[in-house]
Short mmCIF file of C-alpha atoms in Angstrom, two decimals:
data_model
loop_
_atom_site.label_atom_id
_atom_site.label_comp_id
_atom_site.label_asym_id
_atom_site.label_seq_id
_atom_site.Cartn_x
_atom_site.Cartn_y
_atom_site.Cartn_z
CA UNK B 1 -4.26 -47.52 48.48
CA UNK B 2 -5.94 -49.13 45.47
CA UNK B 3 -9.67 -48.44 45.04
CA UNK B 4 -9.85 -45.79 47.72
CA UNK B 5 -11.03 -42.23 47.85
CA UNK B 6 -9.59 -40.08 50.59
CA UNK B 7 -10.24 -36.39 51.11
CA UNK B 8 -7.73 -34.40 53.15
CA UNK B 9 -10.12 -31.96 54.68
CA UNK B 10 -10.60 -29.04 57.09
CA UNK B 11 -14.06 -28.52 58.45
CA UNK B 12 -14.54 -24.71 58.04
CA UNK B 13 -12.86 -24.45 54.64
CA UNK B 14 -15.35 -23.49 51.94
CA UNK B 15 -12.86 -24.91 49.44
CA UNK B 16 -12.88 -28.32 51.12
CA UNK B 17 -16.69 -28.18 51.24
CA UNK B 18 -16.72 -28.01 47.44
CA UNK B 19 -14.96 -31.35 47.25
CA UNK B 20 -17.38 -32.88 49.76
CA UNK B 21 -20.41 -31.65 47.81
CA UNK B 22 -18.98 -32.93 44.53
CA UNK B 23 -18.24 -36.40 45.91
CA UNK B 24 -21.69 -36.67 47.50
CA UNK B 25 -23.38 -35.51 44.29
CA UNK B 26 -21.78 -38.48 42.57
CA UNK B 27 -22.61 -40.88 45.40
CA UNK B 28 -18.92 -41.65 45.99
CA UNK B 29 -17.93 -43.38 49.23
CA UNK B 30 -15.01 -41.44 50.62
CA UNK B 31 -12.96 -41.11 53.77
CA UNK B 32 -12.60 -37.55 55.02
CA UNK B 33 -9.45 -37.03 57.07
CA UNK B 34 -9.45 -33.86 59.12
CA UNK B 35 -6.17 -31.93 58.94
CA UNK B 36 -4.71 -29.76 61.67
CA UNK B 37 -3.43 -26.86 59.59
CA UNK B 38 -0.99 -25.88 62.32
CA UNK B 39 0.47 -29.37 62.20
CA UNK B 40 0.00 -30.74 58.70
CA UNK B 41 0.11 -34.49 58.22
CA UNK B 42 2.98 -36.15 56.34
CA UNK B 43 0.38 -37.38 53.85
CA UNK B 44 -0.74 -33.82 53.09
CA UNK B 45 2.81 -32.56 52.69
CA UNK B 46 3.61 -35.48 50.42
CA UNK B 47 0.42 -35.21 48.37
CA UNK B 48 0.55 -31.45 47.87
CA UNK B 49 4.23 -30.53 48.24
CA UNK B 50 3.91 -27.32 46.23
CA UNK B 51 1.08 -25.57 48.05
CA UNK B 52 0.71 -27.76 51.17
CA UNK B 53 -2.99 -26.87 51.23
CA UNK B 54 -6.34 -28.60 51.57
CA UNK B 55 -8.45 -29.95 49.98
CA UNK B 56 -6.51 -32.80 48.44
CA UNK B 57 -8.41 -35.67 46.91
CA UNK B 58 -6.40 -38.88 46.86
CA UNK B 59 -8.06 -41.26 44.42
CA UNK B 60 -6.50 -44.70 44.21
CA UNK B 61 -3.29 -43.25 45.61
CA UNK B 62 -3.06 -40.31 43.19
CA UNK B 63 -3.51 -36.77 44.52
CA UNK B 64 -5.60 -34.02 42.95
CA UNK B 65 -5.19 -30.51 44.37
CA UNK B 66 -6.97 -27.14 44.11
CA UNK B 67 -10.69 -27.26 44.92
CA UNK B 68 -12.24 -26.44 41.54
CA UNK B 69 -9.76 -28.79 39.92
CA UNK B 70 -10.98 -31.50 42.33
CA UNK B 71 -14.60 -30.74 41.42
CA UNK B 72 -13.84 -31.08 37.69
CA UNK B 73 -11.87 -34.27 38.29
CA UNK B 74 -14.74 -35.78 40.30
CA UNK B 75 -17.11 -34.93 37.44
CA UNK B 76 -14.87 -36.63 34.87
CA UNK B 77 -13.83 -39.65 36.96
CA UNK B 78 -17.43 -40.47 37.94
CA UNK B 79 -19.09 -39.43 34.74
CA UNK B 80 -22.01 -41.84 34.93
CA UNK B 81 -24.37 -39.65 36.98
CA UNK B 82 -25.22 -36.02 37.78
CA UNK B 83 -22.96 -34.22 35.30
CA UNK B 84 -21.74 -30.89 36.64
CA UNK B 85 -21.40 -29.27 33.22
CA UNK B 86 -23.69 -28.89 30.22
CA UNK B 87 -22.68 -30.97 27.22
CA UNK B 88 -22.01 -28.16 24.74
CA UNK B 89 -18.58 -26.49 24.64
CA UNK B 90 -20.02 -22.98 25.01
CA UNK B 91 -22.03 -23.91 28.10
CA UNK B 92 -18.91 -25.51 29.58
CA UNK B 93 -16.83 -22.41 28.86
CA UNK B 94 -19.45 -20.23 30.55
CA UNK B 95 -19.48 -22.47 33.62
CA UNK B 96 -15.67 -22.39 33.85
CA UNK B 97 -15.72 -18.59 33.48
CA UNK B 98 -18.13 -18.16 36.42
CA UNK B 99 -16.25 -20.68 38.56
CA UNK B 100 -13.15 -18.59 37.95
CA UNK B 101 -15.09 -15.40 38.83
CA UNK B 102 -16.15 -16.89 42.16
CA UNK B 103 -12.55 -17.83 42.89
CA UNK B 104 -11.17 -14.42 42.00
CA UNK B 105 -13.62 -11.62 42.77
CA UNK B 106 -15.94 -13.25 45.26
CA UNK B 107 -13.39 -15.18 47.28
CA UNK B 108 -10.93 -12.30 47.74
CA UNK B 109 -13.70 -9.94 48.79
CA UNK B 110 -15.25 -12.29 51.36
CA UNK B 111 -11.94 -12.87 53.11
CA UNK B 112 -11.54 -9.16 53.74
CA UNK B 113 -14.90 -9.05 55.50
CA UNK B 114 -14.12 -11.58 58.20
CA UNK B 115 -10.34 -11.59 58.05
CA UNK B 116 -9.63 -7.87 58.15
CA UNK B 117 -10.86 -4.74 59.83
CA UNK B 118 -11.12 -1.01 59.20
CA UNK B 119 -10.73 0.26 55.66
CA UNK B 120 -9.74 -3.09 54.21
CA UNK B 121 -12.85 -4.67 55.66
CA UNK B 122 -15.06 -1.87 54.35
CA UNK B 123 -13.54 -2.31 50.89
CA UNK B 124 -14.25 -6.04 51.18
CA UNK B 125 -17.92 -5.42 51.93
CA UNK B 126 -18.22 -3.13 48.91
CA UNK B 127 -16.48 -5.60 46.59
CA UNK B 128 -18.55 -8.45 47.97
CA UNK B 129 -21.82 -6.67 47.27
CA UNK B 130 -20.62 -5.80 43.76
CA UNK B 131 -19.72 -9.44 43.11
CA UNK B 132 -23.05 -10.62 44.53
CA UNK B 133 -24.96 -8.31 42.16
CA UNK B 134 -22.99 -9.59 39.17
CA UNK B 135 -23.69 -13.18 40.19
CA UNK B 136 -27.36 -12.41 40.75
CA UNK B 137 -27.60 -10.99 37.24
CA UNK B 138 -25.97 -14.12 35.86
CA UNK B 139 -28.37 -16.37 37.79
CA UNK B 140 -31.37 -14.48 36.42
CA UNK B 141 -34.55 -16.53 36.67
CA UNK B 142 -32.83 -19.90 36.56
CA UNK B 143 -33.27 -22.18 39.57
CA UNK B 144 -29.53 -22.90 39.54
CA UNK B 145 -26.50 -21.36 37.87
CA UNK B 146 -26.37 -24.63 35.95
CA UNK B 147 -29.89 -24.00 34.63
CA UNK B 148 -32.43 -26.61 35.62
CA UNK B 149 -29.82 -28.73 37.30
CA UNK B 150 -27.36 -28.09 40.10
CA UNK B 151 -23.88 -27.83 38.59
CA UNK B 152 -20.31 -26.63 38.69
CA UNK B 153 -20.94 -22.96 39.43
CA UNK B 154 -23.50 -23.84 42.10
CA UNK B 155 -20.92 -26.10 43.78
CA UNK B 156 -18.25 -23.38 43.51
CA UNK B 157 -20.44 -20.80 45.20
CA UNK B 158 -22.82 -22.55 47.63
CA UNK B 159 -20.08 -23.45 50.10
CA UNK B 160 -19.60 -19.77 50.91
CA UNK B 161 -23.20 -19.76 52.17
CA UNK B 162 -22.02 -21.43 55.37
CA UNK B 163 -19.98 -18.26 55.95
CA UNK B 164 -22.83 -15.78 55.30
CA UNK B 165 -23.56 -15.44 59.02
CA UNK B 166 -19.94 -14.46 59.64
CA UNK B 167 -19.94 -11.94 56.77
CA UNK B 168 -23.12 -10.30 58.06
CA UNK B 169 -21.96 -10.18 61.67
CA UNK B 170 -18.46 -8.84 61.08
CA UNK B 171 -19.27 -6.78 57.98
CA UNK B 172 -22.38 -5.42 59.62
CA UNK B 173 -24.69 -5.71 56.64
CA UNK B 174 -27.50 -7.91 55.39
CA UNK B 175 -26.86 -10.11 52.37
CA UNK B 176 -30.56 -10.81 51.91
CA UNK B 177 -31.26 -7.08 51.69
CA UNK B 178 -28.67 -6.79 48.94
CA UNK B 179 -29.75 -9.89 47.07
CA UNK B 180 -32.88 -11.78 48.03
CA UNK B 181 -32.52 -13.85 44.84
CA UNK B 182 -29.14 -15.18 45.90
CA UNK B 183 -30.48 -16.19 49.33
CA UNK B 184 -33.41 -17.95 47.66
CA UNK B 185 -30.97 -19.81 45.42
CA UNK B 186 -28.82 -20.77 48.42
CA UNK B 187 -31.78 -22.14 50.33
CA UNK B 188 -32.80 -24.14 47.26
CA UNK B 189 -29.30 -25.67 47.11
CA UNK B 190 -29.37 -26.43 50.83
CA UNK B 191 -32.40 -28.67 50.24
CA UNK B 192 -30.06 -31.08 48.50
CA UNK B 193 -28.58 -33.65 50.83
CA UNK B 194 -25.19 -33.48 49.13
CA UNK B 195 -25.03 -29.82 50.15
CA UNK B 196 -26.65 -29.86 53.60
CA UNK B 197 -24.42 -32.78 54.69
CA UNK B 198 -21.28 -31.00 53.49
CA UNK B 199 -21.71 -27.55 55.01
CA UNK B 200 -21.29 -26.80 58.73
CA UNK B 201 -23.88 -24.68 60.56
CA UNK B 202 -23.47 -20.96 60.13
CA UNK B 203 -23.18 -20.49 63.94
CA UNK B 204 -20.12 -22.72 64.09
CA UNK B 205 -18.45 -20.66 61.36
CA UNK B 206 -19.29 -17.41 63.16
CA UNK B 207 -17.56 -18.77 66.26
CA UNK B 208 -14.57 -19.90 64.18
CA UNK B 209 -14.24 -16.48 62.54
CA UNK B 210 -14.58 -14.73 65.90
CA UNK B 211 -11.71 -16.83 67.26
CA UNK B 212 -9.59 -15.97 64.20
CA UNK B 213 -10.28 -12.27 64.64
CA UNK B 214 -9.44 -12.46 68.35
CA UNK B 215 -6.10 -14.12 67.63
CA UNK B 216 -5.08 -12.21 64.53
CA UNK B 217 -6.55 -8.75 64.48
CA UNK X 1 -22.93 -22.04 7.77
CA UNK X 2 -19.30 -20.96 7.90
CA UNK X 3 -17.89 -20.32 11.35
CA UNK X 4 -17.25 -16.71 12.20
CA UNK X 5 -14.29 -16.47 14.54
CA UNK X 6 -12.98 -13.15 15.85
CA UNK X 7 -10.19 -12.74 18.39
CA UNK X 8 -9.98 -9.50 20.38
CA UNK X 9 -6.35 -9.33 21.38
CA UNK X 10 -3.25 -7.28 22.12
CA UNK X 11 -0.08 -8.22 20.27
CA UNK X 12 2.26 -8.31 23.29
CA UNK X 13 -0.04 -10.15 25.68
CA UNK X 14 1.19 -13.62 26.66
CA UNK X 15 -2.47 -14.47 27.31
CA UNK X 16 -3.51 -13.38 23.83
CA UNK X 17 -0.69 -15.47 22.38
CA UNK X 18 -2.21 -18.57 23.97
CA UNK X 19 -5.46 -18.08 22.08
CA UNK X 20 -3.63 -17.39 18.80
CA UNK X 21 -1.51 -20.53 19.14
CA UNK X 22 -4.54 -22.69 19.93
CA UNK X 23 -6.49 -21.40 16.93
CA UNK X 24 -3.52 -22.01 14.62
CA UNK X 25 -2.93 -25.48 16.08
CA UNK X 26 -6.45 -26.32 14.98
CA UNK X 27 -6.13 -24.61 11.61
CA UNK X 28 -9.05 -22.29 12.38
CA UNK X 29 -9.45 -19.24 10.14
CA UNK X 30 -9.98 -16.25 12.38
CA UNK X 31 -10.08 -12.48 12.24
CA UNK X 32 -7.52 -10.91 14.55
CA UNK X 33 -8.55 -7.54 15.98
CA UNK X 34 -5.95 -5.51 17.81
CA UNK X 35 -7.24 -3.70 20.89
CA UNK X 36 -5.86 -0.46 22.24
CA UNK X 37 -5.85 -1.26 25.94
CA UNK X 38 -5.95 2.42 26.81
CA UNK X 39 -9.03 2.94 24.67
CA UNK X 40 -10.94 -0.33 24.68
CA UNK X 41 -13.39 -0.90 21.87
CA UNK X 42 -17.15 -0.95 22.52
CA UNK X 43 -17.10 -4.53 21.27
CA UNK X 44 -14.59 -5.61 23.94
CA UNK X 45 -16.54 -3.86 26.69
CA UNK X 46 -19.73 -5.48 25.48
CA UNK X 47 -18.24 -8.97 25.08
CA UNK X 48 -16.33 -9.00 28.38
CA UNK X 49 -18.24 -6.63 30.64
CA UNK X 50 -17.09 -8.36 33.84
CA UNK X 51 -13.31 -8.13 33.38
CA UNK X 52 -12.97 -5.92 30.25
CA UNK X 53 -9.82 -7.85 29.32
CA UNK X 54 -8.35 -9.57 26.29
CA UNK X 55 -8.24 -12.16 24.86
CA UNK X 56 -11.87 -12.59 23.97
CA UNK X 57 -12.81 -15.20 21.40
CA UNK X 58 -16.07 -14.40 19.65
CA UNK X 59 -17.39 -17.52 17.94
CA UNK X 60 -20.49 -16.95 15.85
CA UNK X 61 -21.26 -13.90 17.95
CA UNK X 62 -20.82 -15.58 21.35
CA UNK X 63 -17.91 -14.50 23.58
CA UNK X 64 -15.50 -16.75 25.49
CA UNK X 65 -13.19 -15.04 27.98
CA UNK X 66 -10.12 -15.94 30.09
CA UNK X 67 -7.18 -17.27 28.07
CA UNK X 68 -7.00 -20.93 29.20
CA UNK X 69 -10.80 -21.10 29.09
CA UNK X 70 -10.53 -19.96 25.45
CA UNK X 71 -7.88 -22.61 24.73
CA UNK X 72 -10.01 -25.34 26.25
CA UNK X 73 -13.07 -24.16 24.32
CA UNK X 74 -11.09 -24.20 21.08
CA UNK X 75 -9.91 -27.74 21.87
CA UNK X 76 -13.49 -28.92 22.44
CA UNK X 77 -15.09 -27.22 19.44
CA UNK X 78 -12.42 -28.12 16.89
CA UNK X 79 -11.78 -31.55 18.29
CA UNK X 80 -10.76 -33.26 15.05
CA UNK X 81 -7.05 -32.41 15.07
CA UNK X 82 -4.08 -31.64 17.31
CA UNK X 83 -5.68 -32.46 20.64
CA UNK X 84 -4.57 -29.98 23.27
CA UNK X 85 -5.87 -31.52 26.52
CA UNK X 86 -5.38 -35.19 27.42
CA UNK X 87 -8.48 -37.37 27.66
CA UNK X 88 -7.62 -39.10 30.94
CA UNK X 89 -9.28 -37.37 33.94
CA UNK X 90 -6.16 -37.56 36.13
CA UNK X 91 -3.88 -36.13 33.45
CA UNK X 92 -6.39 -33.35 32.79
CA UNK X 93 -6.41 -32.55 36.49
CA UNK X 94 -2.62 -32.40 36.44
CA UNK X 95 -2.66 -30.06 33.42
CA UNK X 96 -5.17 -27.76 35.13
CA UNK X 97 -3.09 -27.77 38.32
CA UNK X 98 -0.02 -26.57 36.41
CA UNK X 99 -2.01 -23.86 34.62
CA UNK X 100 -3.13 -22.55 38.00
CA UNK X 101 0.49 -22.68 39.22
CA UNK X 102 1.76 -20.81 36.14
CA UNK X 103 -0.95 -18.17 36.31
CA UNK X 104 -0.22 -17.42 39.95
CA UNK X 105 3.36 -18.34 40.86
CA UNK X 106 4.96 -17.43 37.50
CA UNK X 107 2.67 -14.59 36.43
CA UNK X 108 2.75 -12.52 39.61
CA UNK X 109 6.54 -12.17 39.92
CA UNK X 110 6.94 -11.95 36.12
CA UNK X 111 4.72 -8.92 36.04
CA UNK X 112 6.85 -7.22 38.69
CA UNK X 113 10.19 -8.05 37.07
CA UNK X 114 9.78 -5.83 34.06
CA UNK X 115 7.77 -3.09 35.70
CA UNK X 116 9.47 -2.42 39.06
CA UNK X 117 12.90 -1.70 40.47
CA UNK X 118 14.85 -2.13 43.68
CA UNK X 119 13.84 -4.57 46.38
CA UNK X 120 10.44 -5.35 44.88
CA UNK X 121 12.13 -6.37 41.65
CA UNK X 122 14.77 -8.42 43.46
CA UNK X 123 12.15 -10.38 45.39
CA UNK X 124 10.19 -10.89 42.18
CA UNK X 125 13.29 -12.30 40.44
CA UNK X 126 13.80 -14.81 43.24
CA UNK X 127 10.16 -15.90 43.24
CA UNK X 128 10.16 -16.17 39.45
CA UNK X 129 13.24 -18.40 39.33
CA UNK X 130 11.87 -20.57 42.14
CA UNK X 131 8.68 -21.08 40.17
CA UNK X 132 10.57 -21.90 36.96
CA UNK X 133 12.67 -24.47 38.81
CA UNK X 134 9.53 -26.19 40.04
CA UNK X 135 8.23 -26.24 36.46
CA UNK X 136 11.55 -27.56 35.20
CA UNK X 137 11.36 -30.42 37.72
CA UNK X 138 7.85 -31.17 36.49
CA UNK X 139 9.03 -31.15 32.88
CA UNK X 140 11.80 -33.65 33.69
CA UNK X 141 12.89 -35.58 30.61
CA UNK X 142 9.66 -35.12 28.71
CA UNK X 143 9.85 -33.30 25.38
CA UNK X 144 6.77 -31.26 26.35
CA UNK X 145 4.81 -30.69 29.53
CA UNK X 146 2.13 -32.57 27.62
CA UNK X 147 4.44 -35.60 27.28
CA UNK X 148 5.10 -36.50 23.67
CA UNK X 149 2.75 -33.83 22.39
CA UNK X 150 2.68 -30.04 22.57
CA UNK X 151 -0.29 -29.47 24.84
CA UNK X 152 -2.25 -27.35 27.27
CA UNK X 153 0.54 -26.46 29.69
CA UNK X 154 3.03 -25.84 26.85
CA UNK X 155 0.63 -23.36 25.27
CA UNK X 156 0.25 -21.62 28.63
CA UNK X 157 4.02 -21.21 29.03
CA UNK X 158 4.89 -20.19 25.49
CA UNK X 159 3.65 -16.64 25.88
CA UNK X 160 5.96 -16.22 28.88
CA UNK X 161 8.92 -17.69 26.99
CA UNK X 162 8.58 -14.87 24.47
CA UNK X 163 9.05 -12.38 27.33
CA UNK X 164 12.15 -14.07 28.82
CA UNK X 165 14.64 -11.81 27.09
CA UNK X 166 12.72 -8.74 28.26
CA UNK X 167 12.72 -9.97 31.86
CA UNK X 168 16.46 -10.59 31.72
CA UNK X 169 17.21 -7.16 30.30
CA UNK X 170 14.88 -5.27 32.67
CA UNK X 171 16.10 -6.99 35.82
CA UNK X 172 19.67 -7.69 34.80
CA UNK X 173 19.81 -11.41 35.34
CA UNK X 174 20.14 -14.57 33.37
CA UNK X 175 17.56 -17.32 33.46
CA UNK X 176 19.65 -19.95 31.70
CA UNK X 177 22.10 -20.88 34.50
CA UNK X 178 19.13 -21.33 36.84
CA UNK X 179 16.92 -23.31 34.49
CA UNK X 180 19.01 -24.77 31.71
CA UNK X 181 16.38 -27.18 30.42
CA UNK X 182 13.74 -24.53 30.01
CA UNK X 183 15.99 -21.68 29.06
CA UNK X 184 18.63 -23.19 26.79
CA UNK X 185 15.83 -23.60 24.33
CA UNK X 186 14.05 -20.30 24.86
CA UNK X 187 17.39 -18.57 23.99
CA UNK X 188 17.20 -19.99 20.49
CA UNK X 189 13.51 -19.13 20.27
CA UNK X 190 12.07 -17.72 17.11
CA UNK X 191 14.44 -19.92 15.16
CA UNK X 192 12.36 -20.19 12.01
CA UNK X 193 11.96 -23.57 10.44
CA UNK X 194 9.93 -24.47 7.36
CA UNK X 195 7.43 -26.88 8.78
CA UNK X 196 4.69 -28.67 7.02
CA UNK X 197 1.83 -26.67 8.43
CA UNK X 198 0.05 -28.21 11.38
CA UNK X 199 2.28 -31.26 11.73
CA UNK X 200 3.77 -31.90 15.14
CA UNK X 201 7.57 -31.59 15.18
CA UNK X 202 7.95 -35.28 16.01
CA UNK X 203 6.51 -36.14 12.61
CA UNK X 204 8.89 -33.97 10.58
CA UNK X 205 11.76 -35.81 8.97
CA UNK X 206 15.22 -34.17 9.00
CA UNK X 207 15.13 -33.65 5.23
CA UNK X 208 12.03 -31.49 5.48
CA UNK X 209 13.64 -29.08 7.92
CA UNK X 210 15.66 -26.19 6.50
CA UNK X 211 17.09 -23.07 8.00
CA UNK X 212 15.54 -19.97 6.42
CA UNK X 213 17.69 -17.29 4.84
CA UNK X 214 18.50 -14.25 6.94
CA UNK X 215 16.52 -12.18 4.40
CA UNK X 216 13.35 -14.13 5.27
CA UNK X 217 14.10 -13.73 8.96
CA UNK X 218 14.53 -9.95 8.75
CA UNK X 219 11.33 -9.44 6.82
CA UNK X 220 9.35 -11.36 9.42
CA UNK X 221 10.85 -9.80 12.51
CA UNK X 222 11.39 -6.07 12.07
CA UNK X 223 14.07 -4.73 14.35
CA UNK X 224 15.63 -8.16 14.70
CA UNK X 225 19.15 -8.02 16.01
CA UNK X 226 21.49 -10.62 14.58
CA UNK X 227 23.13 -11.10 17.94
CA UNK X 228 20.03 -12.58 19.50
CA UNK X 229 20.12 -15.55 17.23
CA UNK X 230 23.34 -17.55 17.26
CA UNK X 231 24.07 -18.91 13.76
CA UNK X 232 23.14 -22.57 13.73
CA UNK X 233 24.43 -25.42 11.63
CA UNK X 234 21.80 -27.18 9.51
CA UNK X 235 19.13 -28.29 11.94
CA UNK X 236 18.88 -31.99 12.47
CA UNK X 237 15.75 -33.59 13.82
CA UNK X 238 17.55 -35.51 16.53
CA UNK X 239 18.65 -32.23 17.99
CA UNK X 240 15.02 -31.47 18.74
CA UNK X 241 15.06 -33.95 21.56
CA UNK X 242 18.09 -32.34 23.18
CA UNK X 243 17.12 -28.68 23.53
CA UNK X 244 14.49 -27.92 26.04
CA UNK X 245 10.80 -27.56 25.91
CA UNK X 246 10.83 -23.83 25.21
CA UNK X 247 12.74 -24.17 21.97
CA UNK X 248 10.56 -27.00 20.79
CA UNK X 249 7.48 -24.93 21.49
CA UNK X 250 8.86 -21.84 19.84
CA UNK X 251 9.84 -23.76 16.73
CA UNK X 252 6.32 -24.85 15.93
CA UNK X 253 4.96 -22.89 13.00
CA UNK X 254 1.76 -22.19 14.89
CA UNK X 255 3.81 -20.56 17.62
CA UNK X 256 6.12 -18.69 15.26
CA UNK X 257 3.07 -17.21 13.56
CA UNK X 258 1.45 -16.26 16.87
CA UNK X 259 4.26 -14.85 18.98
CA UNK X 260 6.06 -11.53 18.46
CA UNK X 261 9.85 -11.18 18.40
CA UNK X 262 11.71 -10.66 21.68
CA UNK X 263 13.07 -7.30 20.56
CA UNK X 264 9.62 -5.91 19.91
CA UNK X 265 8.54 -6.99 23.38
CA UNK X 266 11.59 -5.43 25.02
CA UNK X 267 11.02 -2.20 23.09
CA UNK X 268 7.48 -2.10 24.46
CA UNK X 269 8.61 -2.83 28.02
CA UNK X 270 11.30 -0.15 27.80
CA UNK X 271 8.79 2.41 26.51
CA UNK X 272 6.27 1.65 29.26
CA UNK X 273 8.89 1.79 31.99
CA UNK X 274 9.97 5.22 30.77
CA UNK X 275 6.41 6.45 30.52
CA UNK X 276 5.56 5.40 34.05
CA UNK X 277 8.87 6.55 35.48
CA UNK X 278 9.96 3.08 36.61
#
């Protein structure tokens, strides 16, 4: 497996999409292998024995797990172009903080919207809107969370955009009404090929979420 | 211009301890400010408006939040000594993976062990031990999670090591038989050694290491119970490679200065359990 880059992947996962975006931003040739999460491959179970989850990046035979960890690794391993972080320690710390915020507050909230119903779902919508407003305030007037250039926090968050249709349909609310700035930012990110190639169409995700709700709720 | 470094913290927090250890590893002079978590200061609320939690490092007026984020920031700003994170991208990714594991799989059950009872507590104990065993397998024969050097993952775990005795007392179990490599050392934690400040243990010669008098020990750890610390023969350097990672971590002067005694932590846990009727 020398000199190879393999991504163990799952098409609707916003976490896997982060890895795809990161690799494309760096112009890395990689092989995406689609996993069947109901029947995980031996390679996945061997590469991520502790969590058994995707994404897993296998670079020259060595696995890297956890999506934001993969994004940081990609930045450091291919450091010659498109840095994801600013160069100063404070800017880096801020970026890591907001990446962590997306993973905690934003991610938990969005799951409740499409993955739950009733009171839990309503709570999810409320928390989601709260998180969106905080993120919008952090974005301010900058074109990207990274400032003038697309960076770590943008990668962490933009992949959820593919799920916005599902949130709006099942949560019965309009994200644009709550935060036009965030939608404008998302559309700006989608103009980048690394992003548009890595995210599935919103309609496909709506159908996926509908199927999940039919089978689980 | 001299650096102004302030740490908003809470003495018993394993997360706060991480920041303290990192600052001391780098020899950074800082002002420690104790927060009352039931009555958070305006400064804390202003510096961490999103989470309102400690630790917060305020460096020349600018806040850094989230404990391992703080540790990494400290490593990058004061990069001239005692490197905390490895430089190789793959090893860094491994370190970050284990931090994430610790902060989910160890933290969540640990929090339930001292603050719940009954079935919830029993399940938490099981999950906690399972997580420690995975960590112990990762540690293997290495002196530290960081390899030959006390590093990022070691700093993350040390705050939890200080709470081990409290977990055992609250949930009536013993960690050592389950995880001898990790625990055999944590049991002799807070064993004070005169170290040349800032030098890694591997660079201390046996002659430089002395056991402090019990008078010194008592003055540093109020409420210390003699029974917790088994009397030791004169410490020999070669013994440092035998006991586990926890002991090695807890013997570093930077840790000893940053981490409260186990009895103080248990007293706090006991008080909070009573207060909340656990």
